[in-house]
Coordinates of C-alpha atoms and ligand atoms in Angstrom, one line a residue:
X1 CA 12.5 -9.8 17.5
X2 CA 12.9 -9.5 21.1
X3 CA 10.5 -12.3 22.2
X4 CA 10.4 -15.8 21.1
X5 CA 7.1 -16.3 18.9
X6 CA 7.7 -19.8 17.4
X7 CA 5.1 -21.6 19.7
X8 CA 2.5 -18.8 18.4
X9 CA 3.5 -19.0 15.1
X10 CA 3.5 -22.9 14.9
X11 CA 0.0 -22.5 16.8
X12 CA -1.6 -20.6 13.9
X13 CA -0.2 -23.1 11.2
X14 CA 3.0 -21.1 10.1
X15 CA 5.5 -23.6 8.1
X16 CA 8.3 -22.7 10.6
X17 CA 11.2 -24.0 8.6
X18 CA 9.4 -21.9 5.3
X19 CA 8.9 -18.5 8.0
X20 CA 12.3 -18.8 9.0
X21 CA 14.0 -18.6 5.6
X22 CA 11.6 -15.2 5.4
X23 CA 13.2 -13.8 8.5
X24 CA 16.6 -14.3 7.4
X25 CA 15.9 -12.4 4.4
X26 CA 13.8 -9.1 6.2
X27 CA 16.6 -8.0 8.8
X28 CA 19.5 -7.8 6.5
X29 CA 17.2 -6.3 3.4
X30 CA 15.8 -3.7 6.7
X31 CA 19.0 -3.2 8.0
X32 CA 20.2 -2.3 4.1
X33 CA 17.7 -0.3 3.0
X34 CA 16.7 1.8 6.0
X35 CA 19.4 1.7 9.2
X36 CA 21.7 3.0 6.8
X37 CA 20.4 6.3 6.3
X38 CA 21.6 9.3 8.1
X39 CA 19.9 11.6 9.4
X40 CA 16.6 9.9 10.2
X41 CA 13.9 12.3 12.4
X42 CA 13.7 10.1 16.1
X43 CA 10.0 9.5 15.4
X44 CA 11.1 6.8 12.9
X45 CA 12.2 4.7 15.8
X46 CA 8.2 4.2 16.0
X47 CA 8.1 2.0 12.6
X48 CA 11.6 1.0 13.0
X49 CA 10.2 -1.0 16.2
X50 CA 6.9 -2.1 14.1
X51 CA 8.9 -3.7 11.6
X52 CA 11.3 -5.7 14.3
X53 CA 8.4 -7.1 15.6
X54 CA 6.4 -7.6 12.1
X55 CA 5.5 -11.3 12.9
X56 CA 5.7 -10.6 16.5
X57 CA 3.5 -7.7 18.5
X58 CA 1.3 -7.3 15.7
X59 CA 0.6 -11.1 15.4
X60 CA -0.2 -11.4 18.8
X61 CA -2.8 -8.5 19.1
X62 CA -4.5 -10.5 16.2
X63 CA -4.6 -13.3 17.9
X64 CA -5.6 -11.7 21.3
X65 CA -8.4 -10.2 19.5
X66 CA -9.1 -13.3 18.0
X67 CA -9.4 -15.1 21.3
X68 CA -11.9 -12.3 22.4
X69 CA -14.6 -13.2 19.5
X70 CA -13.2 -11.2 16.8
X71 CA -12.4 -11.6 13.3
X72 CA -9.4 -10.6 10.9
X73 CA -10.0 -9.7 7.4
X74 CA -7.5 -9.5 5.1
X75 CA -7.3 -7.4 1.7
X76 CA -4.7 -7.1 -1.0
X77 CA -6.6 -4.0 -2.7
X78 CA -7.4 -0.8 -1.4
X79 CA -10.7 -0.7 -2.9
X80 CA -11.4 -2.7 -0.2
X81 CA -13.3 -0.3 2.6
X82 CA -11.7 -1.0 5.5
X83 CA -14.4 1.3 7.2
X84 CA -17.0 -1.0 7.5
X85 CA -14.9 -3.9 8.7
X86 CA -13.6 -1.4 11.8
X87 CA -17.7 -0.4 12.3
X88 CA -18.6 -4.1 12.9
X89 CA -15.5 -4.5 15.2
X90 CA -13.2 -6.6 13.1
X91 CA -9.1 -6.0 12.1
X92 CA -8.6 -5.3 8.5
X93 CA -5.0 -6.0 7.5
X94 CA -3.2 -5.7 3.9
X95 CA -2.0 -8.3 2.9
X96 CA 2.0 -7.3 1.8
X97 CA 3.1 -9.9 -1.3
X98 CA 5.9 -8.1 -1.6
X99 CA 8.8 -10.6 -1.4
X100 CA 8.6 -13.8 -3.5
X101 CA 9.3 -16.6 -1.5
X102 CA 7.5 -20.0 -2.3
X103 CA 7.2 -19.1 -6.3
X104 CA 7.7 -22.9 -6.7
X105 CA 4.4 -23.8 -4.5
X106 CA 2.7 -20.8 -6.3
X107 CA 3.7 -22.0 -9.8
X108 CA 1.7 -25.2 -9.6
X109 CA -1.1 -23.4 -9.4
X110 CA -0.4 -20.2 -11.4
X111 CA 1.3 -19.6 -14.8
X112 CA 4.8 -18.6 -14.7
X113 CA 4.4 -15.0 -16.1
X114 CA 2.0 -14.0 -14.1
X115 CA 2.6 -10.7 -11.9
X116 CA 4.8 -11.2 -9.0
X117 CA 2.4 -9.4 -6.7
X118 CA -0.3 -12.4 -7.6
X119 CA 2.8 -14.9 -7.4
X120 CA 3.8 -13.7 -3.9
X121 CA 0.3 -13.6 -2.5
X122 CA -0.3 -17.5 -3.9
X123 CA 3.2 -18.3 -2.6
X124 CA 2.6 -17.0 1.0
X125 CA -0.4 -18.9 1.3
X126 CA 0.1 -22.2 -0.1
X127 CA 3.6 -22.3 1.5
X128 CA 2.2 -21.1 4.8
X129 CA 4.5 -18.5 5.3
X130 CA 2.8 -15.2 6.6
X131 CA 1.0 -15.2 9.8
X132 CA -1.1 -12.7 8.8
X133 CA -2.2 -14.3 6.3
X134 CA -2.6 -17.6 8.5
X135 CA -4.6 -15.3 10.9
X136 CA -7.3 -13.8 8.7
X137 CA -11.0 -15.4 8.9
X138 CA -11.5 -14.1 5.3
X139 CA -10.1 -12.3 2.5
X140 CA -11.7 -9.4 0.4
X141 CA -10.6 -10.5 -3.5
X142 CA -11.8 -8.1 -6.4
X143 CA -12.3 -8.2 -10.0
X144 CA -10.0 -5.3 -10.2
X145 CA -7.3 -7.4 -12.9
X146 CA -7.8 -10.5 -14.0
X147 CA -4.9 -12.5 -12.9
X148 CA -5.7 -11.6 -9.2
X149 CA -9.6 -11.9 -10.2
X150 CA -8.9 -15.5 -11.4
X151 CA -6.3 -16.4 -8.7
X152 CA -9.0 -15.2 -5.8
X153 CA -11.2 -18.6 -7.4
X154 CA -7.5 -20.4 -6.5
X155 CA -7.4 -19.1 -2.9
X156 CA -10.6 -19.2 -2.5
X157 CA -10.0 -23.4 -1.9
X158 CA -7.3 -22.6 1.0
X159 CA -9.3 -19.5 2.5
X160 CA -12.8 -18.0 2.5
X161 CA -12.4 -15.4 0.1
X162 CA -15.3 -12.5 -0.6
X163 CA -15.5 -11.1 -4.2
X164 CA -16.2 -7.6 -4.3
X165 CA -16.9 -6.3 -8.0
X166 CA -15.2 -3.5 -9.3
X167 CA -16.3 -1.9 -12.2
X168 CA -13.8 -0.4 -14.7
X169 CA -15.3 2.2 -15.3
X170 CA -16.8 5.5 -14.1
X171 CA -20.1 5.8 -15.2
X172 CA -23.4 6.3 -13.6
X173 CA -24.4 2.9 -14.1
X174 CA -20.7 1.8 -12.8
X175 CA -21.6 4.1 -9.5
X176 CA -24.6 2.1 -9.2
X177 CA -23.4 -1.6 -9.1
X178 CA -20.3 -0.2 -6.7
X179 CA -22.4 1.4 -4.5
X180 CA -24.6 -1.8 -4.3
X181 CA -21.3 -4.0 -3.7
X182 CA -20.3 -1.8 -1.2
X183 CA -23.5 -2.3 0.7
X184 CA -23.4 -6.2 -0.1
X185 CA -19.7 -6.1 1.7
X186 CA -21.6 -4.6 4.5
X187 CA -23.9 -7.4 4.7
X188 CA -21.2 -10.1 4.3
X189 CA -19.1 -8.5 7.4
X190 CA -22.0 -8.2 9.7
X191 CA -22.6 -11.7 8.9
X192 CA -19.1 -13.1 9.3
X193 CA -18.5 -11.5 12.4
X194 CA -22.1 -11.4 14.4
X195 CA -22.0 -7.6 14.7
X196 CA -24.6 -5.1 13.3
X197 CA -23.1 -2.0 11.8
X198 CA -24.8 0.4 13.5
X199 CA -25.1 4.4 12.7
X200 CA -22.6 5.2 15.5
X201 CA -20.6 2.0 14.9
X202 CA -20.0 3.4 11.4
X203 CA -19.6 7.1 11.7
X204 CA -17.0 6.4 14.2
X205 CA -15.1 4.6 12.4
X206 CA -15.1 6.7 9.3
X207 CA -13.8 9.4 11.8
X208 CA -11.1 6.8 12.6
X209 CA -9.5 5.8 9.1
X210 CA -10.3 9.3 8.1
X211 CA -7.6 10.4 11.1
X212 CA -5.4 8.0 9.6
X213 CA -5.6 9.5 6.4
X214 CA -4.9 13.2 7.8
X215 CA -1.9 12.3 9.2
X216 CA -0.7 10.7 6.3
X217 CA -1.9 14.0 3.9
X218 CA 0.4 15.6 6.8
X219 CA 3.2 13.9 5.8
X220 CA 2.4 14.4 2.3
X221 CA 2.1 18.2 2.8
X222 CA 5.4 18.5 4.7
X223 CA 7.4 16.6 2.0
X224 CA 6.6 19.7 -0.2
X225 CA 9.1 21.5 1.7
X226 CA 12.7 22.6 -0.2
X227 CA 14.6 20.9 1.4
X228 CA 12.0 17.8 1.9
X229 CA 12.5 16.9 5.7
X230 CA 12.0 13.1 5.0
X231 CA 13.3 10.5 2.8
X232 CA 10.6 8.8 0.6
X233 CA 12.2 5.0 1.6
X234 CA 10.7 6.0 5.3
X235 CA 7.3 7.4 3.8
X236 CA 6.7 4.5 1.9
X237 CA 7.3 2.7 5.0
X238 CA 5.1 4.2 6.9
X239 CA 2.4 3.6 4.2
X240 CA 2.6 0.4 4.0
X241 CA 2.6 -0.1 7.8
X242 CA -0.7 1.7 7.5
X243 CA -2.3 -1.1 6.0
X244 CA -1.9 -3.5 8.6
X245 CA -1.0 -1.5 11.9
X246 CA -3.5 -0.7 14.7
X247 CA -5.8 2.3 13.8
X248 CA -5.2 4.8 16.8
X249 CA -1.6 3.6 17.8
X250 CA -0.5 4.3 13.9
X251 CA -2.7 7.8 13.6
X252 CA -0.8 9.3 17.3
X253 CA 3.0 8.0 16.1
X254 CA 2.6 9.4 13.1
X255 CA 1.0 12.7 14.3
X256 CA 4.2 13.1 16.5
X257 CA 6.1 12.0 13.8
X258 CA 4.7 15.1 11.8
X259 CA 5.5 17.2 14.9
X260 CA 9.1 16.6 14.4
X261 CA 9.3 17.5 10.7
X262 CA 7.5 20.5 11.4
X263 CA 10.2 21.4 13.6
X264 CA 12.8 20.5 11.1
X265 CA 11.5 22.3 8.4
X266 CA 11.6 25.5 10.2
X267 CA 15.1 24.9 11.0
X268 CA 15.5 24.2 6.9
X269 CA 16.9 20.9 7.9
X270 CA 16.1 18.3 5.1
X271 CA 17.3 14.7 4.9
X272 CA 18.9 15.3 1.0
X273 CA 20.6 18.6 0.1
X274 CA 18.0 21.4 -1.4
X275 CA 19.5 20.7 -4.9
X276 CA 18.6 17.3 -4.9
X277 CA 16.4 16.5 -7.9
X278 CA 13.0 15.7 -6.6
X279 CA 11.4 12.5 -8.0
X280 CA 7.9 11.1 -7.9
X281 CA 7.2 7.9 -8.3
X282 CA 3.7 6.4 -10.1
X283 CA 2.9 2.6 -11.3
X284 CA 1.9 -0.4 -9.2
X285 CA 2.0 -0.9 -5.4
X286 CA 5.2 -1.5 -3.7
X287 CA 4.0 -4.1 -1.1
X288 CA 6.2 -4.4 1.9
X289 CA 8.9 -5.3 1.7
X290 CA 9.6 -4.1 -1.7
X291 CA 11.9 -0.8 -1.5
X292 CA 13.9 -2.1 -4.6
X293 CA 13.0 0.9 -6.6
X294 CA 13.1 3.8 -4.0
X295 CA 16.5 2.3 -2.4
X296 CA 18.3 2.8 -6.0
X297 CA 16.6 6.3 -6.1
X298 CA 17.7 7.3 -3.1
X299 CA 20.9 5.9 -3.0
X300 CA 21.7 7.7 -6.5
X301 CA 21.4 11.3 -5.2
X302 CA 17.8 11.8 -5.6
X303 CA 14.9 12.0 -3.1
X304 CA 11.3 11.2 -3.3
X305 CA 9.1 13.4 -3.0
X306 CA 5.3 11.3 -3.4
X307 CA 4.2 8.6 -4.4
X308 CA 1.3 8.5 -6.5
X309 CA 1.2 4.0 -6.0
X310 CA -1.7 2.4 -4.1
X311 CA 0.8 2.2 -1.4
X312 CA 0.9 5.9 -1.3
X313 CA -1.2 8.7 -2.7
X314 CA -4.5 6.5 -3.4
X315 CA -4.5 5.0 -0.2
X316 CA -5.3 8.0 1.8
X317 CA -5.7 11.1 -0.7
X318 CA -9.6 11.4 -0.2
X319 CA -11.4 11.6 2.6
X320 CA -15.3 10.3 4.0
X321 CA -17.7 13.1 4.6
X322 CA -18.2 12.5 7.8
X323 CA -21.7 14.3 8.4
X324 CA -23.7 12.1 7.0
X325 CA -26.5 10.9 9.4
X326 CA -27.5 7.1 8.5
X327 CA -26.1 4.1 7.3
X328 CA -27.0 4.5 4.0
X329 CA -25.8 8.0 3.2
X330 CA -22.0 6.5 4.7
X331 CA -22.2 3.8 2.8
X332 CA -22.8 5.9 -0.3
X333 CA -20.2 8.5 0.5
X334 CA -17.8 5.6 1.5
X335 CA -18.7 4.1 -2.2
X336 CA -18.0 7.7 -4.1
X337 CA -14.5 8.2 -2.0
X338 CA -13.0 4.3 -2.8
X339 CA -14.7 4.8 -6.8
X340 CA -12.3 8.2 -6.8
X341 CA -9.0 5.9 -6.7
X342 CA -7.2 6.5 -10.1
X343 CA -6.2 2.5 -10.6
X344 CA -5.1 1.7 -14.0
X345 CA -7.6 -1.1 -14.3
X346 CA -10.0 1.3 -14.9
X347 CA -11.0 3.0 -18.7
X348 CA -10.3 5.5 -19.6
X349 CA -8.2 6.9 -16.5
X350 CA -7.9 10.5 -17.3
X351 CA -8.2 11.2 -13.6
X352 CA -4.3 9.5 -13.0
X353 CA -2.8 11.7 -15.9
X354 CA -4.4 14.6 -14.5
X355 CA -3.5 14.0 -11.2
X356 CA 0.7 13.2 -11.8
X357 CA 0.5 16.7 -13.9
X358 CA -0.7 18.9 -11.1
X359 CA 1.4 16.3 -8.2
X360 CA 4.7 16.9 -10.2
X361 CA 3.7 21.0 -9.5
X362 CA 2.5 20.7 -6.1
X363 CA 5.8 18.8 -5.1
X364 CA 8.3 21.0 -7.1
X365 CA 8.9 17.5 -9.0
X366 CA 11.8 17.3 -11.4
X367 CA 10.7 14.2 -12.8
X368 CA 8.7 11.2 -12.4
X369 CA 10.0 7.7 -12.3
X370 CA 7.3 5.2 -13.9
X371 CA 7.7 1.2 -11.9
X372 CA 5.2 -0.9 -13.7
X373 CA 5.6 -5.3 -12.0
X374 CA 6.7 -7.4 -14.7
X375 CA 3.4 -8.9 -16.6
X376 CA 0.6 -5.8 -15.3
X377 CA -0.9 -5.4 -18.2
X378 CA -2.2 -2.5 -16.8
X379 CA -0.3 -0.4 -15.8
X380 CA 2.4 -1.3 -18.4
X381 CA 0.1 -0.5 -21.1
X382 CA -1.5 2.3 -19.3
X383 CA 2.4 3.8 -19.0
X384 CA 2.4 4.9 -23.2
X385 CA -0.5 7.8 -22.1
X386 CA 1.3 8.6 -19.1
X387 CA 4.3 8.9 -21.1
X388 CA 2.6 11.2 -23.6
X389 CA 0.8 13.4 -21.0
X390 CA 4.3 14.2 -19.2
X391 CA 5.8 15.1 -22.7
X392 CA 3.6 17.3 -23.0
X393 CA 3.7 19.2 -20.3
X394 CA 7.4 19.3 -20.1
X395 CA 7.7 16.9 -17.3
X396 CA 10.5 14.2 -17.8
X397 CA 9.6 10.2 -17.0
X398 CA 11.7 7.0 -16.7
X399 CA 9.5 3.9 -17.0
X400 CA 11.0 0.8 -15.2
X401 CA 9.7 -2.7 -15.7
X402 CA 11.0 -4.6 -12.7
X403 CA 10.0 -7.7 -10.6
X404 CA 11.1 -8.5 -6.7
X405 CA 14.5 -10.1 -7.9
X406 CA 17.7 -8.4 -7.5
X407 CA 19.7 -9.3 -10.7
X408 CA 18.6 -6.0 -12.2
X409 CA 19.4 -4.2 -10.0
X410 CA 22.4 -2.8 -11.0
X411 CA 20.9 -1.8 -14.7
X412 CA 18.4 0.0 -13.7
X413 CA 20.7 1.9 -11.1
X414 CA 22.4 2.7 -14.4
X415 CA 19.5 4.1 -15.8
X416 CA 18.2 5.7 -12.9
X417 CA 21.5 7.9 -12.7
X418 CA 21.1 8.6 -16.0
X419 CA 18.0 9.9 -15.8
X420 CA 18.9 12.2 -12.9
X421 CA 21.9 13.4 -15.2
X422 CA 19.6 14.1 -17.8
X423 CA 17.2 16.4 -15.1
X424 CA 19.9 17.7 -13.9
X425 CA 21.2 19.4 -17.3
X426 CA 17.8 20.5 -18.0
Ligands
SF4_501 S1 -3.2 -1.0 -8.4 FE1 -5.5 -1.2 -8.6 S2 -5.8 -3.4 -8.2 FE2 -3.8 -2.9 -7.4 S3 -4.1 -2.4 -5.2 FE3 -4.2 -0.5 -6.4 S4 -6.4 -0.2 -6.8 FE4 -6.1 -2.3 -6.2
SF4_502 S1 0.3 -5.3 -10.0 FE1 -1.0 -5.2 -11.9 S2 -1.2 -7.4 -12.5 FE2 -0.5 -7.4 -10.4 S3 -2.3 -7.5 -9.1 FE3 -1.9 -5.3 -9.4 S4 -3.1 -4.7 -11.2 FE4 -3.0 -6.9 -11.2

């Protein structure tokens, strides 16, 4: 980080001596996992420069923004619509849990197996590591699972935290009460920040994330290409920088970024060879700065193609009508688009087995590599019907079980090659 931010940091109520054993992990695990690549396209320099200054930049627009009357909101879930929060002018950031540091602090309060996602998120805040975290006014929780639902009452005694209830299932009666939580959300923000959400306020800024959301289809589209002009360790780097990056800046860089593949793939240049097996990858959210899973991937002769994760595919894959003419009709359409997202907390969840079928032919996918976090029930459970769906339609599957440690690594590089071995004689 080029500046010095400690007096900011220490301002906000960052545990320096916690923050600074986080630092020394990010740059080397950065300059690892992505410097080492060759053959990166120049509009990665972009993120390369968001991620120097993580705590930095970013941070200090927060706090500018802060300074100026406004509020920042913070959400671990992307059921939570970020839409509304831009429309009554505050930041919404995600939240990353990605990296467990302060497990000890977070065990006190939380059992051991428990996921690491909840874990890391626990850790961050009763350790006082994150800023963003020590910046946001509020945090969205949701009923989505119930160790987060349960750890959100935890939180809930270190930060204001607003429940939103998500239903689990997709029924017209489940439409109903999310539709009537996403207009309660509505409420809560105007309150919490003193700003009406007006018609224009709103349509606007449905315009906005919906731009985001373009660019990142964009990228999606263009990673359908033979050879894939890309790797999938920067892709899922830029999706997770989408959670907590400014709207516009993010939504031009990665419109020029877009520009530059473009280019590429009409000069056939790809960042892995054209016979590389192509691999999607499906299961819970890789919160920065996990890139455990897609580092071994791509460092084993594969690349990836999509991700079908929260941090991926359901983040931006639909879009907000954007005609509608009051507050209401957005709020419905804003309800319908977030109640589309395929999360395995939901029953049944056809739509997600559906969905990796018709991805693994859109993206000319050899196989698909299943990372479930240790202890999510969900999606560990939900992994057996995945598993069956991809037999039957011919399409192979690994499924990993993994947490943010390192020590297995090395097995599940084993396996991973083994996989591709397996495609590869197919
Ligand atoms: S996996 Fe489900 S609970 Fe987790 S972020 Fe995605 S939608 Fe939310
Ligand atoms: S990864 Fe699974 S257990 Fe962890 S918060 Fe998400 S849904 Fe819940």
């Amino acid at each position: 980080m080029a500046k010095d931010y400690r007096q900011m940091w220490e301002s906000i109520g960052v545990d320096l001596e916690a923050h600074d054993k986080l630092l020394n992990v990010l740059p080397p695990t950065y300059g690892q996992v992505y410097m080492s690549q060759e053959n990166r396209p120049e509009g990665m320099e972009y993120f390369d420069f968001v991620i120097s200054e993580v705590h930095g930049l970013r941070i200090q627009e927060l706090q500018e923004h802060k300074a100026a009357g406004g509020k920042v909101i913070g959400a671990f879930c992307v059921f939570v619509p970020e839409e509304i929060v831009r429309a009554a002018g505050g930041i919404c950031v995600g939240l990353c849990s990605g990296v467990e540091i302060g497990a000890a602090k977070a065990e006190k309060v939380l059992p051991r197996n428990i996921c690491p996602l909840i874990k890391s998120f626990m850790g961050f805040k009763l350790g006082k590591v994150c800023p963003y975290f020590e910046s946001c006014d509020m945090v969205v929780g949701e009923t989505t699972c119930d160790g987060k639902k349960k750890a959100f009452e935890i939180l809930n005694d270190y930060v204001p935290v607003h429940m939103m209830e998500t239903p689990q299932m997709k029924r017209e009666k489940d439409k109903q009460l999310w539709r009537s939580e996403v207009q309660d959300f509505l409420v809560k923000v105007e309150e919490f920040t003193g700003s009406k959400v007006t018609d224009t306020s709103l349509r606007q800024s449905i315009k906005d994330i919906n731009g985001k959301r373009r660019a990142l289809l964009r990228l999606s589209e263009l990673r359908k290409n033979i050879p894939t002009p890309i790797s999938g360790k920067d892709c899922l780097l830029i999706e997770q920088i989408a959670m907590y990056d400014d709207v516009p800046r993010f939504t031009a860089q990665l419109n020029a970024l877009c520009d530059e593949l473009e280019v590429r793939v009409k000069e056939g240049k790809g960042f892995a060879e054209p016979a590389a097996p192509r691999i999607i990858v499906t299961g819970t959210p890789m919160a920065l700065p996990n890139w455990k899973i897609p580092h071994i991937i791509e460092t084993s002769g594969a690349v990836i193609v999509a991700e079908e994760l929260c941090t991926g595919l359901r983040y931006f894959e639909n879009l907000v009508p954007e005609e509608a003419e009051n507050t209401g009709q957005m709020v419905e359409d804003i309800a319908s688009r977030y109640l589309n997202i395929n999360c395995a907390c939901f029953t049944p969840n056809e739509g997600r087995m559906e969905k990796l079928v018709n991805l693994a032919k859109e993206y000319k996918a050899d196989g698909i590599i299943h990372c479930s976090l240790a202890f999510c029930d969900p999606y560990l459970v939900e992994a057996n019907r995945v598993e069956n769906i991809l037999k039957e339609n011919d399409i192979p599957m690994l499924k990993i079980e993994t947490d943010y440690g390192q020590e297995d690594s090395g097995q599940i590089k084993t396996r991973v090659e083994a996989f591709l071995e397996m495609i590869d004689k197919k």
